[in-house]
C-alpha positions as MATLAB code, in Angstrom:
seq = 'FNCQDGDTNHLIEAWIASVTATSSCGGAVSVSNNFNGNPGMCLGNNFTNVTFFATDECGVTRSCVGTIIITDTEAPIIFEAPQEVLVPCNAVTEQIFEEWLSTQGGAEAIDGCWGEDISWTTNPVNPQLNCAGGPQAIVVEFIATDGCGNSSSVTGIFNTKLPPNMINVSGNIKREDSEAVANVQIGIAGGTAGVPDMDYTTEDGNYGIPELDYEENLSLVPYKNDDLLNGVSTYDLVLLQRHLLNIDQLDSPYKRIAADVNNSGSISTFDILLLRRAILFIDDEFMNNTSWRFVDADFVFPNAENPFETSFPEVFNLGAEEEIEANFVGVKVGDLDLTAVTNSLMPSNEDRSGLDDLNLSIADQQLTTGKQYEIMIKAKNFDQIEGFQFTLTYDTEDLEILEIRPADLVQFSEANVGTVKREEGVFTISWNADRAIDLNPEEGLFILNIEAKTNQALNELISINSKYTPAEAYQHGNLMNIALDFDNAAQKEVAGNFELLQNRPNPFKEETVIGFYLPVSEPASLEVYDISGRLLTAISQDFDQGYNEVIISKENLPNNGVLIYKLVTKTDSATRKMILLD';
ca = [
      -0.202   -0.002   -0.161;
       1.376    3.539   -0.767;
       0.201    5.422    2.356;
      -0.592    8.596   -0.105;
      -3.500    6.684   -1.232;
      -5.588    7.379    2.023;
      -6.243    5.565    5.270;
      -4.054    2.458    5.040;
      -5.466    1.077    8.131;
      -8.765    0.732    6.146;
      -7.176   -0.587    3.382;
      -5.446   -3.173    5.299;
      -8.487   -4.242    6.760;
     -10.399   -4.677    3.701;
      -7.376   -6.772    2.364;
      -7.487   -8.996    5.354;
     -11.301   -9.426    5.089;
     -10.868  -10.660    1.596;
      -8.958  -13.698    2.101;
     -11.408  -16.810    2.163;
     -10.696  -20.720    1.946;
     -12.694  -23.725    0.837;
     -12.478  -27.678    1.729;
     -12.605  -30.565   -0.536;
     -14.621  -32.057    2.227;
     -17.397  -29.458    1.702;
     -19.049  -27.475    4.570;
     -17.938  -24.246    6.343;
     -14.520  -23.133    6.607;
     -13.077  -20.637    9.344;
     -10.857  -18.275    8.447;
      -8.487  -16.280   11.283;
      -5.072  -14.648   11.127;
      -2.351  -13.494   13.561;
      -2.727   -9.558   12.752;
      -2.144   -7.249   15.619;
      -3.629   -4.510   14.098;
      -0.896   -2.311   14.318;
       1.637   -2.690   10.958;
       2.870    0.736   11.659;
       2.756    3.527    9.172;
       5.395    4.506    6.177;
       7.669    2.153    7.330;
       9.546    2.688    4.000;
      10.559   -0.911    2.495;
      10.082   -2.840    5.832;
       7.335   -5.061    5.948;
       4.973   -7.061    8.253;
       3.975  -10.847    7.866;
       0.254  -11.817    8.391;
      -0.379  -15.456    9.003;
      -3.867  -16.792    7.842;
      -5.314  -19.814    9.291;
      -8.134  -22.085    7.538;
      -9.592  -24.877    9.654;
     -12.596  -27.061    8.212;
     -15.247  -28.825   10.088;
     -13.269  -32.074   10.193;
     -10.705  -29.993   12.250;
      -7.942  -30.073    9.360;
      -6.035  -26.660    9.503;
      -3.932  -25.207    6.467;
      -2.074  -21.788    6.850;
      -0.472  -19.292    4.267;
       1.465  -16.154    4.793;
       0.563  -12.381    3.142;
       2.860   -9.601    3.662;
       2.061   -5.850    4.041;
       4.460   -3.612    2.711;
       3.395    0.112    3.272;
       5.352    2.517    1.134;
       6.083    6.640    1.237;
       7.801    7.881   -1.812;
       6.429   11.593   -2.071;
       8.579   14.255   -0.220;
       6.978   17.066    2.224;
       5.093   19.931    0.245;
       6.388   23.343    1.145;
       3.546   25.586    1.200;
       4.998   28.775    2.983;
       8.532   30.172    1.805;
      10.948   31.620    4.376;
      10.709   35.467    4.578;
      13.640   37.453    3.666;
      15.071   38.971    6.624;
      16.524   42.630    6.453;
      18.345   43.457    9.940;
      21.294   45.831    9.635;
      24.484   44.767   11.450;
      24.138   47.810   14.073;
      20.655   46.270   15.219;
      21.155   42.301   14.209;
      21.560   39.850   17.491;
      22.538   36.180   17.483;
      19.309   35.729   19.318;
      17.285   36.928   16.253;
      19.570   35.059   13.889;
      18.977   32.167   15.641;
      15.449   32.316   16.127;
      15.328   32.839   12.446;
      17.098   29.548   11.763;
      14.857   27.570   14.770;
      11.627   28.646   12.751;
      13.225   28.104    9.231;
      12.685   31.568    8.773;
       8.705   31.043    8.705;
       8.736   28.215    6.209;
       5.943   25.618    6.831;
       5.633   22.097    5.022;
       3.130   19.261    5.109;
       3.338   15.518    4.082;
       0.394   13.643    2.640;
       1.564   10.774    5.289;
       3.121   12.473    8.099;
       1.125   15.275    8.494;
       3.307   18.287   10.380;
       5.519   15.775   11.863;
       8.372   16.798    9.765;
      12.041   17.578   10.648;
      14.214   20.379    9.310;
      17.591   20.603    8.645;
      19.824   23.236    6.800;
      22.400   23.430    4.930;
      25.069   24.288    5.427;
      24.777   22.450    8.638;
      25.582   25.218   11.244;
      25.075   28.843    9.474;
      27.499   31.141   10.756;
      26.506   34.977   11.614;
      29.510   37.288   11.505;
      29.152   41.192   11.336;
      32.737   41.694   12.116;
      33.452   41.692    8.377;
      30.701   43.999    7.525;
      27.028   43.191    6.045;
      26.269   40.164    4.758;
      23.721   38.028    3.147;
      23.548   34.301    4.735;
      21.836   32.027    2.377;
      20.334   29.062    4.170;
      18.850   25.717    2.553;
      16.156   24.814    4.841;
      15.491   20.838    4.059;
      12.153   19.037    5.174;
      12.305   15.355    5.682;
       9.288   12.894    6.414;
       9.694    9.706    8.716;
      10.794    7.669    5.215;
      13.731   10.066    4.412;
      11.872   11.889    1.709;
      13.085   15.578    1.342;
      12.478   18.958   -0.179;
      14.128   22.282    0.501;
      13.772   26.138    0.117;
      16.211   29.022    0.396;
      16.123   31.736    2.832;
      18.165   34.730    2.797;
      19.126   36.436    6.150;
      20.303   40.052    4.980;
      22.480   42.220    7.351;
      23.066   45.129    4.764;
      21.527   47.889    3.272;
      22.170   49.538   -0.144;
      23.678   52.933    0.254;
      21.274   55.435    1.212;
      18.617   53.374    2.014;
      16.503   53.437    5.270;
      13.690   51.256    6.717;
      10.460   52.630    8.104;
       7.979   51.275    9.737;
       5.320   52.161   12.680;
       1.824   51.920   13.735;
      -1.397   53.947   13.933;
      -3.674   53.322   16.924;
      -6.347   55.815   18.507;
      -5.938   56.879   21.937;
      -7.850   54.142   23.403;
      -5.065   51.873   21.655;
      -7.336   50.533   18.896;
      -5.721   49.875   15.748;
      -6.812   52.127   12.528;
      -6.384   50.306    9.445;
      -6.440   51.626    5.811;
      -4.638   54.657    6.700;
      -2.733   55.667    3.746;
       1.219   56.587    4.575;
       2.494   59.002    1.995;
       6.095   60.216    1.736;
       6.107   63.981    0.867;
       9.082   65.991   -0.199;
      11.084   63.442   -2.184;
      11.825   62.892   -6.055;
      12.376   59.898   -8.072;
      12.737   56.534   -6.697;
      10.377   57.308   -3.873;
       7.607   55.159   -3.022;
       4.165   56.867   -3.113;
       2.581   55.461   -0.252;
       1.869   52.279    2.111;
      -1.309   51.566    4.238;
      -1.699   50.220    7.346;
      -3.037   46.809    8.121;
      -6.045   45.729   10.316;
      -3.809   45.733   13.322;
      -2.650   49.204   12.353;
       1.020   48.560   11.335;
       2.582   49.634    8.357;
       6.274   49.292    6.876;
       8.196   50.812    4.101;
      11.517   48.837    3.494;
      14.532   49.936    1.316;
      13.341   53.407    1.049;
      15.812   56.016   -0.813;
      16.694   58.544    1.504;
      16.974   62.003    0.590;
      16.552   65.189    2.626;
      13.245   66.790    3.455;
      11.310   63.583    3.262;
       8.093   63.237    5.533;
       5.459   60.784    6.386;
       2.207   62.026    5.947;
      -0.693   59.996    7.221;
      -3.974   60.522    5.382;
      -7.700   58.881    5.342;
     -10.622   60.532    4.698;
     -13.418   58.192    4.051;
     -16.800   57.184    5.900;
     -17.735   60.733    7.294;
     -19.996   59.546   10.108;
     -18.271   56.536   11.375;
     -18.644   57.055   14.880;
     -20.764   59.951   14.952;
     -24.157   60.836   16.146;
     -26.216   63.160   18.032;
     -24.866   61.978   21.145;
     -21.301   63.470   20.116;
     -23.304   66.914   20.017;
     -24.696   66.191   23.462;
     -20.997   66.081   24.803;
     -19.857   68.854   22.394;
     -22.565   71.304   23.686;
     -21.823   70.308   27.335;
     -18.091   70.992   26.952;
     -18.900   74.150   25.501;
     -21.050   75.132   28.432;
     -18.543   73.772   30.891;
     -20.881   70.994   32.236;
     -18.688   68.332   31.176;
     -15.083   69.048   29.671;
     -13.816   66.524   27.087;
     -11.112   64.659   28.817;
      -8.241   64.404   26.332;
      -6.474   66.727   23.922;
      -7.388   64.075   21.217;
     -11.035   64.284   21.609;
     -10.639   68.045   21.908;
      -9.126   67.932   18.282;
     -11.966   65.814   17.040;
     -14.396   68.475   18.278;
     -12.738   70.925   16.097;
     -14.985   69.998   13.344;
     -13.922   72.593   10.687;
     -10.219   72.732   11.721;
     -10.051   76.269   12.853;
      -8.043   75.631   15.777;
     -10.886   76.181   18.187;
     -14.008   74.691   19.567;
     -17.064   76.619   19.059;
     -20.978   76.623   18.362;
     -20.394   76.704   14.669;
     -18.527   73.037   15.120;
     -22.005   72.105   16.518;
     -23.802   73.112   13.709;
     -21.453   71.702   10.986;
     -21.618   68.267   12.815;
     -25.366   68.230   13.092;
     -25.485   68.976    9.125;
     -23.258   65.898    8.672;
     -25.637   63.785   10.773;
     -28.599   65.206    8.681;
     -26.943   64.347    5.391;
     -27.204   67.939    4.654;
     -23.055   67.885    4.044;
     -21.049   65.065    3.001;
     -18.035   66.524    4.052;
     -16.380   68.717    6.690;
     -15.649   72.111    6.193;
     -11.892   72.446    5.716;
     -11.005   69.311    7.168;
     -10.830   65.764    6.747;
     -12.737   62.754    8.539;
      -9.469   61.849   10.429;
      -6.372   63.688   11.423;
      -3.239   61.857   12.939;
      -0.806   63.417   15.688;
       2.704   62.014   16.060;
       2.504   59.720   19.004;
       5.662   61.231   20.520;
       4.306   64.373   20.916;
       3.369   65.823   24.425;
       1.020   68.663   24.422;
       2.232   71.656   26.600;
      -1.519   72.227   27.556;
      -3.678   69.169   27.264;
      -6.956   71.289   28.050;
      -5.954   73.519   24.984;
      -4.382   71.304   22.292;
      -4.568   74.063   19.929;
      -2.264   76.540   22.144;
       0.763   75.193   20.249;
       1.033   73.551   16.881;
       1.348   69.477   17.015;
       3.012   67.749   14.711;
       0.872   65.787   11.948;
       3.739   64.539    9.749;
       6.738   63.028   10.504;
      10.087   64.108    9.226;
      12.552   61.470    8.251;
      16.085   61.398    9.220;
      19.033   59.251    7.661;
      19.220   56.471   10.484;
      18.784   52.910    8.640;
      15.829   51.906   11.179;
      13.177   54.503   11.619;
      10.213   54.014   13.770;
       7.222   56.556   13.431;
       3.734   55.885   15.302;
       0.711   58.223   15.184;
      -2.608   58.626   17.132;
      -5.773   58.357   14.970;
      -8.230   61.134   15.486;
     -11.780   60.430   14.167;
     -13.166   64.027   13.782;
     -16.673   64.461   15.461;
     -16.263   61.085   17.122;
     -16.276   62.398   20.902;
     -16.923   59.057   22.759;
     -14.721   56.671   20.651;
     -17.749   54.684   18.969;
     -15.824   54.516   15.435;
     -14.826   51.198   13.827;
     -11.355   51.438   13.087;
     -10.656   47.975   11.772;
     -12.608   44.582   11.095;
     -11.191   43.023   14.095;
     -13.419   44.790   16.620;
     -16.559   43.688   17.748;
     -19.884   44.523   16.235;
     -22.218   46.948   17.958;
     -25.070   45.765   15.589;
     -27.061   43.831   18.420;
     -29.300   46.416   19.922;
     -32.005   43.587   21.100;
     -31.185   44.364   24.898;
     -31.904   47.987   24.679;
     -34.899   49.929   25.834;
     -36.883   52.165   23.464;
     -38.085   55.621   23.224;
     -41.750   55.206   22.285;
     -42.933   57.618   19.915;
     -46.579   57.915   19.293;
     -49.166   59.064   16.527;
     -52.959   59.162   16.578;
     -53.606   57.355   13.847;
     -56.433   58.452   11.531;
     -58.078   57.696    7.877;
     -56.872   60.227    5.596;
     -58.898   61.767    2.796;
     -57.520   62.829   -0.678;
     -56.638   66.442   -0.961;
     -57.004   67.006    2.543;
     -54.322   68.793    5.025;
     -53.687   67.564    8.526;
     -51.739   68.497   11.628;
     -50.022   65.459   12.948;
     -48.443   65.401   16.524;
     -45.382   63.542   17.266;
     -45.539   62.434   20.913;
     -43.324   60.346   23.055;
     -44.975   57.940   25.837;
     -41.579   57.911   27.899;
     -39.797   60.889   27.327;
     -37.956   60.925   30.397;
     -34.408   62.658   30.913;
     -33.715   62.397   27.514;
     -30.432   63.940   26.415;
     -30.825   63.676   22.246;
     -32.522   61.683   19.682;
     -32.268   60.970   16.051;
     -33.865   59.128   13.161;
     -35.043   58.886    9.546;
     -38.690   59.770    9.068;
     -39.576   58.273    5.873;
     -43.227   58.541    3.950;
     -44.982   57.444    0.459;
     -44.406   60.533   -1.828;
     -47.070   59.341   -3.887;
     -49.950   59.119   -1.193;
     -48.763   61.858    1.222;
     -46.765   65.215    1.165;
     -45.209   66.542    4.134;
     -45.540   70.215    3.901;
     -43.923   71.385    6.966;
     -41.972   70.120   10.291;
     -42.403   72.803   13.092;
     -41.771   72.858   16.757;
     -44.242   71.777   19.536;
     -43.338   71.356   23.130;
     -39.735   70.075   22.725;
     -37.192   72.863   23.855;
     -34.583   73.799   21.467;
     -35.943   72.138   18.591;
     -36.257   74.289   15.419;
     -36.086   74.094   11.567;
     -32.055   73.255   12.384;
     -32.959   69.704   13.719;
     -34.422   68.631   10.330;
     -32.591   67.817    7.402;
     -34.673   68.303    4.121;
     -31.829   67.400    1.129;
     -33.704   64.002    0.536;
     -37.242   65.437    0.600;
     -37.947   64.310   -3.022;
     -37.327   60.613   -2.175;
     -39.652   60.945    0.831;
     -37.182   61.341    3.385;
     -36.471   63.842    6.293;
     -33.720   63.516    8.678;
     -34.005   64.656   12.091;
     -31.387   65.229   15.058;
     -32.195   66.957   18.309;
     -30.124   67.569   21.467;
     -30.460   69.776   24.596;
     -28.058   71.244   26.947;
     -29.624   69.344   29.724;
     -31.802   66.340   30.178;
     -35.419   66.856   29.200;
     -39.036   65.432   30.290;
     -41.908   65.627   28.740;
     -45.221   64.251   29.655;
     -47.034   61.810   27.187;
     -49.792   64.388   26.054;
     -46.618   66.875   24.999;
     -45.749   67.027   21.579;
     -42.099   66.836   20.141;
     -42.972   68.408   16.646;
     -45.535   68.677   14.288;
     -46.000   67.431   10.779;
     -48.016   69.424    8.577;
     -49.424   66.983    5.872;
     -51.414   66.672    2.770;
     -53.263   63.542    1.783;
     -52.886   62.464   -1.593;
     -54.991   59.283   -0.838;
     -57.987   57.692    1.384;
     -55.441   55.874    3.386;
     -55.061   55.273    7.036;
     -51.944   57.321    8.361;
     -50.295   54.260    9.717;
     -49.862   52.704    6.191;
     -47.883   56.211    4.894;
     -45.159   57.065    7.655;
     -42.614   55.413    9.570;
     -39.337   55.932   11.320;
     -36.207   54.075   10.577;
     -32.469   53.997   10.039;
     -32.256   54.545    6.533;
     -29.927   57.285    6.674;
     -29.433   58.702   10.021;
     -29.735   55.649   12.546;
     -32.507   55.805   14.760;
     -31.513   55.995   18.331;
     -31.703   58.096   21.598;
     -29.945   58.633   24.619;
     -30.763   58.804   28.365;
     -28.136   59.490   30.710;
     -25.620   58.447   28.063;
     -27.028   55.019   27.321;
     -28.326   54.524   24.219;
     -31.851   53.716   23.235;
     -33.894   52.404   20.163;
     -36.928   54.523   18.889;
     -40.022   52.746   18.157;
     -42.952   54.472   16.409;
     -46.528   53.613   17.690;
     -49.715   54.385   16.089;
     -52.525   54.936   18.818;
     -55.103   52.693   17.231;
     -58.167   54.318   19.268;
     -58.831   55.742   16.125;
     -59.325   52.526   14.303;
     -62.857   51.110   14.540;
     -63.989   47.437   13.999;
     -66.239   47.790   11.410;
     -68.699   44.328   11.547;
     -69.141   42.840    8.380;
     -66.422   44.081    6.364;
     -62.768   42.214    5.398;
     -59.732   44.546    5.948;
     -56.092   43.879    6.332;
     -54.385   46.351    8.536;
     -50.952   47.727    8.483;
     -48.566   45.831   10.706;
     -47.149   47.537   13.892;
     -44.539   48.324   14.934;
     -43.235   49.072   11.094;
     -40.374   49.070   10.679;
     -39.689   46.233   13.052;
     -36.654   43.869   13.928;
     -37.787   41.163   16.430;
     -41.335   40.710   15.713;
     -44.472   42.922   14.510;
     -48.203   42.219   14.977;
     -50.612   41.895   11.918;
     -54.113   42.616   12.495;
     -57.156   42.068   10.232;
     -60.809   41.939   10.372;
     -63.257   39.314    8.966;
     -66.931   39.259    8.133;
     -67.474   35.835    9.450;
     -65.655   33.113   10.983;
     -63.897   31.337    8.552;
     -60.412   29.768    7.278;
     -57.913   32.240    6.446;
     -54.031   32.455    5.652;
     -51.638   35.184    6.382;
     -48.466   34.578    3.763;
     -45.487   36.494    3.943;
     -43.116   37.192    0.556;
     -40.019   38.731   -0.010;
     -39.627   41.127   -2.948;
     -39.163   38.523   -5.286;
     -42.216   36.789   -4.679;
     -40.854   33.969   -2.883;
     -43.052   32.418   -0.014;
     -41.100   32.864    3.366;
     -43.928   31.787    5.650;
     -47.655   31.297    6.108;
     -49.912   30.895    8.941;
     -53.492   29.179    8.214;
     -56.016   28.515   10.688;
     -59.849   29.174   11.547;
     -60.161   32.568   12.719;
     -63.054   34.672   14.376;
     -65.445   36.970   12.756;
     -64.399   40.620   13.575;
     -60.712   41.566   14.667;
     -58.047   38.879   14.687;
     -54.307   39.568   14.937;
     -50.986   37.425   14.511;
     -47.355   37.784   15.660;
     -45.011   37.459   12.891;
     -41.482   36.766   14.238;
     -37.891   37.608   12.638;
     -36.596   34.147   12.975;
     -38.954   32.881   10.062;
     -37.908   35.843    7.857;
     -34.819   35.484    6.652;
     -34.802   38.266    4.291;
     -34.296   41.857    5.718;
     -35.636   44.755    3.796;
     -39.350   45.195    2.251;
     -41.603   42.135    2.789;
     -45.170   41.752    1.323;
     -47.682   40.046    3.370;
     -51.245   38.884    2.028;
     -54.350   37.724    3.841;
     -56.339   35.299    1.719;
     -59.622   33.708    2.304;
     -62.212   31.530    0.252;
     -63.837   34.881   -0.955;
     -61.308   37.843   -0.402;
     -57.599   38.672   -0.476;
     -55.423   41.817    0.623;
     -52.034   42.694    0.391;
     -49.613   45.121    2.398;
     -45.831   45.967    2.430;
     -43.619   46.093    5.815;
     -40.043   46.625    6.417;
     -37.652   44.131    8.506;
     -34.620   46.004    9.868;
     -31.108   44.337   10.510;
];
């Protein structure tokens, strides 16, 4: 057997089981053997004899011998080549060299018969490091050998020299809380021919530019200007306003740099205005600023309470040393509570299932085409709320929002409403105050002045979600979800009518309630489809005359986004849409 063919023990068992015998006397013949079940593995050309015994019904026994030979003729596969090491003689040590040898320079191999049980040797047998004679390139052949003596090899180079006028530059970029900042462009400024343009930090925040042609006046320039709203929310406005009012000061120079949204060298109410415009999707970039800034990690602020008192280095000037390490602190502009996702290794914050809800409410009513209405948005539990934000969406074919104006909520004005996406039926809302606010359930947050374009229930036309500005609220620094409930007191049960109602809440994340009316007690089926028409779930049973409702759970709905639900009876059917959020 060749062990490369697979499980040799299984093949041997099948071979032994295939041995049979017959007797001239007729009758049954029993076959046994002395195989001990352990022939070894990959023994080269060594062999194991197995004696088989055949005994007939008369007690006559005969024997024969079979031989097991397991061979391995294939060398290990080297799937990871050694990394070439470049360590100047003034930095190299015997320990670094010995560690490189002991790990085969990072080379890895595997064998089809021996797995990773492979021995490594080197050629020359005992490589020597000698920097006394000047820099050198030590070439070592690493040889991988399996238990049968099959070998393969690969060459590694331990280099202790640099060409003239070359330097190695490396470092890392981390946020002030030590979270690595990935995908930062590391540019080289001030150079001419032969200078590479850039490198990018990895997921652990590291970068490296080896063998850089040194010239005078070279500088490292970190740059990252993407994902403007990463880590930015209305809660940052709460923190910024509390800082300006000297209620709670931002506790680090880096957070104060993040609060200088317009890069003016100071923090002012204008920064609040600009940050809110970004949250409301009015602006897609910061005025006179990038989304990230980077400060030399070795810089010590003379006055940490005013980092703008003196200029701070946002580049690193390179010298002529062979090995240069340049580290930076990354600052996400606008992110004052350090919630930005800086690399793919950070845990996700998407799960909000355990959060409390700020429950907004609207008195539902039946709208009439061409008629205008004032709709008050209230909250059932507006207790000690510091701020909130969300996206308000509506169907532009059936409804027009003419105006959003203040009600009883202090410091709410047109500046808290984003209208740039109005044509697609979207308003963005962001509000905060300089103190935590209470409202009773009868007081209004704001008022919608609307005009109906159809005869339809209000709850079918308006929703609150995170389509653009994420729906969330803040209570004593704690994050809350936002839910919109429609006061169904305006709905009246119409006996003898068939009607499918809008689900509530809508949109939803975990579960939603779908209500409907039946003219008589009868069998009915409530079916949910994805937008392509694929049936996702169905509930079929006998329902009572009048009002009924069923609960639809997220577990049965694998698709996020717009879903279609349909109520079907023997004589009637009706269809509506609902939205499932991540």
